PDB file of C-alpha atoms and ligand atoms in Angstrom:
ATOM      1  CA  MET A 201       8.300   4.408 -22.637  1.00  0.00           C
ATOM      2  CA  ASN A 202       7.921   0.939 -23.970  1.00  0.00           C
ATOM      3  CA  VAL A 203      10.135  -2.132 -23.548  1.00  0.00           C
ATOM      4  CA  ASP A 204      11.577  -2.061 -26.812  1.00  0.00           C
ATOM      5  CA  HIS A 205      13.203   1.667 -26.322  1.00  0.00           C
ATOM      6  CA  PHE A 206      14.058   0.332 -22.782  1.00  0.00           C
ATOM      7  CA  SER A 207      16.071  -2.691 -24.011  1.00  0.00           C
ATOM      8  CA  SER A 208      17.823  -0.995 -26.487  1.00  0.00           C
ATOM      9  CA  ARG A 209      20.193   0.600 -24.029  1.00  0.00           C
ATOM     10  CA  LEU A 210      20.878  -2.698 -22.029  1.00  0.00           C
ATOM     11  CA  PRO A 211      22.579  -5.864 -23.170  1.00  0.00           C
ATOM     12  CA  PHE A 212      19.898  -8.007 -21.398  1.00  0.00           C
ATOM     13  CA  ALA A 213      16.315  -9.317 -22.363  1.00  0.00           C
ATOM     14  CA  CYS A 214      14.016  -6.948 -20.738  1.00  0.00           C
ATOM     15  CA  HIS A 215      10.203  -6.981 -19.787  1.00  0.00           C
ATOM     16  CA  LEU A 216       8.247  -4.118 -17.801  1.00  0.00           C
ATOM     17  CA  GLU A 217       6.595  -5.178 -14.743  1.00  0.00           C
ATOM     18  CA  HIS A 218       4.332  -3.580 -12.319  1.00  0.00           C
ATOM     19  CA  ASP A 219       5.975  -2.257  -9.228  1.00  0.00           C
ATOM     20  CA  SER A 220       4.036  -4.632  -6.703  1.00  0.00           C
ATOM     21  CA  LYS A 221       4.276  -7.420  -8.933  1.00  0.00           C
ATOM     22  CA  SER A 222       8.274  -7.095  -9.233  1.00  0.00           C
ATOM     23  CA  ALA A 223       8.134  -7.098  -5.317  1.00  0.00           C
ATOM     24  CA  ALA A 224       6.378 -10.357  -5.517  1.00  0.00           C
ATOM     25  CA  HIS A 225       8.852 -11.615  -7.660  1.00  0.00           C
ATOM     26  CA  LEU A 226      11.752 -10.764  -5.415  1.00  0.00           C
ATOM     27  CA  GLU A 227       9.684 -12.547  -2.713  1.00  0.00           C
ATOM     28  CA  LEU A 228       9.611 -15.769  -4.630  1.00  0.00           C
ATOM     29  CA  TRP A 229      13.419 -15.323  -5.328  1.00  0.00           C
ATOM     30  CA  ASN A 230      14.303 -14.913  -1.584  1.00  0.00           C
ATOM     31  CA  HIS A 231      11.728 -17.422  -0.284  1.00  0.00           C
ATOM     32  CA  PRO A 232      11.525 -20.248  -2.723  1.00  0.00           C
ATOM     33  CA  GLU A 233       9.542 -22.441  -0.108  1.00  0.00           C
ATOM     34  CA  LEU A 234       6.641 -19.520  -0.330  1.00  0.00           C
ATOM     35  CA  ASP A 235       3.501 -20.785  -1.551  1.00  0.00           C
ATOM     36  CA  SER A 236       1.083 -18.289  -1.301  1.00  0.00           C
ATOM     37  CA  ALA A 237       0.797 -14.745  -0.232  1.00  0.00           C
ATOM     38  CA  ILE A 238      -0.220 -11.464  -0.670  1.00  0.00           C
ATOM     39  CA  VAL A 239       2.357  -8.784  -1.169  1.00  0.00           C
ATOM     40  CA  ILE A 240       1.199  -5.187  -0.140  1.00  0.00           C
ATOM     41  CA  LEU A 241       3.270  -2.198  -1.160  1.00  0.00           C
ATOM     42  CA  LEU A 242       2.738   1.071   1.310  1.00  0.00           C
ATOM     43  CA  ASN A 243       3.935   3.479  -1.017  1.00  0.00           C
ATOM     44  CA  ARG A 244       2.650   6.994  -2.147  1.00  0.00           C
ATOM     45  CA  ASN A 245      -0.006   4.824  -3.871  1.00  0.00           C
ATOM     46  CA  LEU A 246      -1.084   1.254  -2.318  1.00  0.00           C
ATOM     47  CA  GLY A 247      -0.330  -1.731  -4.677  1.00  0.00           C
ATOM     48  CA  GLY A 248      -0.390  -5.306  -4.429  1.00  0.00           C
ATOM     49  CA  ALA A 249       0.114  -8.865  -5.660  1.00  0.00           C
ATOM     50  CA  ILE A 250      -1.154 -12.452  -5.333  1.00  0.00           C
ATOM     51  CA  ILE A 251       1.061 -15.270  -4.886  1.00  0.00           C
ATOM     52  CA  THR A 252      -0.464 -18.777  -5.281  1.00  0.00           C
ATOM     53  CA  ASP A 253       1.197 -22.171  -5.813  1.00  0.00           C
ATOM     54  CA  ARG A 254       4.602 -20.455  -6.015  1.00  0.00           C
ATOM     55  CA  HIS A 255       3.342 -17.960  -8.980  1.00  0.00           C
ATOM     56  CA  ILE A 256       1.987 -14.726  -9.616  1.00  0.00           C
ATOM     57  CA  HIS A 257      -1.283 -14.354 -10.281  1.00  0.00           C
ATOM     58  CA  GLN A 258      -1.818 -12.280 -13.402  1.00  0.00           C
ATOM     59  CA  GLY A 259      -5.467 -12.624 -14.146  1.00  0.00           C
ATOM     60  CA  SER A 260      -6.937 -12.560 -17.568  1.00  0.00           C
ATOM     61  CA  THR A 261      -5.905  -8.927 -18.398  1.00  0.00           C
ATOM     62  CA  MET A 262      -2.752  -8.677 -16.038  1.00  0.00           C
ATOM     63  CA  HIS A 263      -4.504  -6.787 -13.591  1.00  0.00           C
ATOM     64  CA  SER A 264      -5.061  -9.439 -10.719  1.00  0.00           C
ATOM     65  CA  GLY A 265      -3.751  -8.038  -7.262  1.00  0.00           C
ATOM     66  CA  THR A 266      -4.642  -4.437  -7.644  1.00  0.00           C
ATOM     67  CA  LEU A 267      -6.114  -4.572  -4.105  1.00  0.00           C
ATOM     68  CA  GLU A 268      -5.630  -0.753  -3.649  1.00  0.00           C
ATOM     69  CA  HIS A 269      -8.964  -0.581  -5.431  1.00  0.00           C
ATOM     70  CA  MET A 270     -10.759  -3.127  -3.412  1.00  0.00           C
ATOM     71  CA  CYS A 271     -13.643  -1.254  -1.992  1.00  0.00           C
ATOM     72  CA  VAL A 272     -13.848  -1.052   1.753  1.00  0.00           C
ATOM     73  CA  ASN A 273     -16.453   1.694   1.972  1.00  0.00           C
ATOM     74  CA  PRO A 274     -18.989   2.189  -1.117  1.00  0.00           C
ATOM     75  CA  ASP A 275     -19.513   5.932   0.503  1.00  0.00           C
ATOM     76  CA  GLY A 276     -15.819   6.997   1.247  1.00  0.00           C
ATOM     77  CA  PRO A 277     -13.328   9.230  -0.423  1.00  0.00           C
ATOM     78  CA  LEU A 278     -13.162   9.312  -4.502  1.00  0.00           C
ATOM     79  CA  CYS A 279     -10.446   7.630  -5.751  1.00  0.00           C
ATOM     80  CA  TYR A 280      -7.940   8.450  -8.536  1.00  0.00           C
ATOM     81  CA  CYS A 281      -9.824   5.211 -10.413  1.00  0.00           C
ATOM     82  CA  GLY A 282     -12.975   7.164 -10.513  1.00  0.00           C
ATOM     83  CA  ASN A 283     -14.716   4.683  -7.725  1.00  0.00           C
ATOM     84  CA  ARG A 284     -15.449   5.348  -4.058  1.00  0.00           C
ATOM     85  CA  GLY A 285     -13.899   3.858  -1.085  1.00  0.00           C
ATOM     86  CA  CYS A 286     -10.935   2.176  -2.421  1.00  0.00           C
ATOM     87  CA  LEU A 287      -8.456   0.624   0.083  1.00  0.00           C
ATOM     88  CA  GLU A 288      -5.838   3.485  -1.747  1.00  0.00           C
ATOM     89  CA  THR A 289      -7.764   6.168  -0.258  1.00  0.00           C
ATOM     90  CA  TYR A 290      -7.236   4.902   3.309  1.00  0.00           C
ATOM     91  CA  CYS A 291      -3.974   3.028   3.143  1.00  0.00           C
ATOM     92  CA  SER A 292      -1.361   5.193   0.969  1.00  0.00           C
ATOM     93  CA  ALA A 293       0.789   7.884   1.863  1.00  0.00           C
ATOM     94  CA  ASP A 294      -1.346  10.212  -0.703  1.00  0.00           C
ATOM     95  CA  ALA A 295      -4.051   9.321   1.749  1.00  0.00           C
ATOM     96  CA  LEU A 296      -2.101  10.097   4.979  1.00  0.00           C
ATOM     97  CA  GLU A 297      -0.961  13.308   3.446  1.00  0.00           C
ATOM     98  CA  GLN A 298      -4.588  14.341   2.063  1.00  0.00           C
ATOM     99  CA  ALA A 299      -6.305  13.233   5.647  1.00  0.00           C
ATOM    100  CA  SER A 300      -3.621  15.311   7.740  1.00  0.00           C
ATOM    101  CA  GLY A 301      -3.134  18.074   5.201  1.00  0.00           C
ATOM    102  CA  MET A 302       0.882  17.730   5.793  1.00  0.00           C
ATOM    103  CA  PRO A 303       3.519  15.990   3.713  1.00  0.00           C
ATOM    104  CA  ILE A 304       4.588  12.401   5.229  1.00  0.00           C
ATOM    105  CA  PRO A 305       7.952  13.158   6.725  1.00  0.00           C
ATOM    106  CA  ASP A 306       5.848  15.884   8.664  1.00  0.00           C
ATOM    107  CA  PHE A 307       2.944  13.739   9.698  1.00  0.00           C
ATOM    108  CA  PHE A 308       5.194  10.852  11.313  1.00  0.00           C
ATOM    109  CA  HIS A 309       7.414  13.542  12.806  1.00  0.00           C
ATOM    110  CA  SER A 310       4.244  14.625  14.190  1.00  0.00           C
ATOM    111  CA  LEU A 311       3.242  11.300  15.467  1.00  0.00           C
ATOM    112  CA  ARG A 312       6.650  10.499  16.823  1.00  0.00           C
ATOM    113  CA  GLU A 313       6.326  13.864  18.754  1.00  0.00           C
ATOM    114  CA  ILE A 314       2.737  12.606  20.100  1.00  0.00           C
ATOM    115  CA  SER A 315       4.238   9.495  21.482  1.00  0.00           C
ATOM    116  CA  ARG A 316       6.988  11.383  23.524  1.00  0.00           C
ATOM    117  CA  HIS A 317       4.949  13.789  25.508  1.00  0.00           C
ATOM    118  CA  THR A 318       1.498  15.457  25.879  1.00  0.00           C
ATOM    119  CA  ALA A 319       0.369  18.561  24.513  1.00  0.00           C
ATOM    120  CA  ASP A 320       0.738  21.941  25.921  1.00  0.00           C
ATOM    121  CA  THR A 321      -2.401  23.739  24.898  1.00  0.00           C
ATOM    122  CA  ASP A 322      -5.800  22.936  23.541  1.00  0.00           C
ATOM    123  CA  THR A 323      -4.940  23.648  19.805  1.00  0.00           C
ATOM    124  CA  ASP A 324      -1.677  21.221  20.562  1.00  0.00           C
ATOM    125  CA  GLU A 325      -4.260  18.661  22.052  1.00  0.00           C
ATOM    126  CA  LYS A 326      -6.798  18.877  19.322  1.00  0.00           C
ATOM    127  CA  LYS A 327      -4.022  18.572  16.487  1.00  0.00           C
ATOM    128  CA  SER A 328      -2.687  15.459  18.375  1.00  0.00           C
ATOM    129  CA  SER A 329      -5.828  13.704  18.572  1.00  0.00           C
ATOM    130  CA  GLN A 330      -6.460  14.245  14.795  1.00  0.00           C
ATOM    131  CA  ILE A 331      -2.925  12.764  14.067  1.00  0.00           C
ATOM    132  CA  SER A 332      -3.691  10.003  16.295  1.00  0.00           C
ATOM    133  CA  GLN A 333      -6.897   9.249  14.658  1.00  0.00           C
ATOM    134  CA  ILE A 334      -5.818   9.667  11.255  1.00  0.00           C
ATOM    135  CA  TRP A 335      -3.424   6.921  12.028  1.00  0.00           C
ATOM    136  CA  GLU A 336      -5.586   4.695  13.689  1.00  0.00           C
ATOM    137  CA  ASP A 337      -7.817   4.748  10.794  1.00  0.00           C
ATOM    138  CA  TYR A 338      -5.241   3.838   8.505  1.00  0.00           C
ATOM    139  CA  LEU A 339      -4.081   0.698  10.799  1.00  0.00           C
ATOM    140  CA  ASN A 340      -7.477  -0.086  10.845  1.00  0.00           C
ATOM    141  CA  HIS A 341      -8.368  -0.230   7.045  1.00  0.00           C
ATOM    142  CA  LEU A 342      -5.149  -1.794   6.375  1.00  0.00           C
ATOM    143  CA  ALA A 343      -5.924  -4.700   9.050  1.00  0.00           C
ATOM    144  CA  PHE A 344      -9.654  -4.985   8.071  1.00  0.00           C
ATOM    145  CA  ALA A 345      -7.958  -5.294   4.365  1.00  0.00           C
ATOM    146  CA  MET A 346      -5.231  -7.887   5.356  1.00  0.00           C
ATOM    147  CA  LYS A 347      -7.946  -9.970   7.307  1.00  0.00           C
ATOM    148  CA  ASN A 348     -10.246 -10.115   4.378  1.00  0.00           C
ATOM    149  CA  LEU A 349      -7.460 -10.929   1.548  1.00  0.00           C
ATOM    150  CA  ASN A 350      -5.997 -13.621   3.966  1.00  0.00           C
ATOM    151  CA  LEU A 351      -9.311 -15.361   4.000  1.00  0.00           C
ATOM    152  CA  ILE A 352      -9.146 -15.697   0.101  1.00  0.00           C
ATOM    153  CA  ILE A 353      -6.043 -17.133  -0.213  1.00  0.00           C
ATOM    154  CA  ASP A 354      -5.785 -18.983   3.119  1.00  0.00           C
ATOM    155  CA  ALA A 355      -2.237 -18.662   3.695  1.00  0.00           C
ATOM    156  CA  ARG A 356      -0.245 -19.111   7.110  1.00  0.00           C
TER     157      ARG A 356
HETATM  158 ZN1   ZN B 636      -9.520   2.936  -6.994  1.00  0.00          ZN
END
């Protein structure tokens, strides 16, 4: 679909935008005092946008803020972009599903169950340990990325 096809069905001027940049526009709309920020979308696929001086940074080819393809481990898993170790391969819903071998609702259900009680068998204990480790790795990679991204924009 292109923008002409889309706008032909609406009585308003339209333009298509990347979902993470749309989220950044919403943040600027809701928080006009916002000067600099990095917007991170934790969706099926990771996404991001950069706000500086109250504007969304677009870059020369409109690809600025694609933090999902920031390399956090050159020897890491293969990403759909063709590179290895992108943040996407550690901090997306797809990454959690791939690491756990279960759909996201099941993964979080298991994680909640682990926090509620201890495992009854060795198999349960091993599975619980794996799920906990996957979640801990997810959070550690996300925190690592957020710390580095904050160094770039120096936001409070
Ligand atoms: Zn990638």
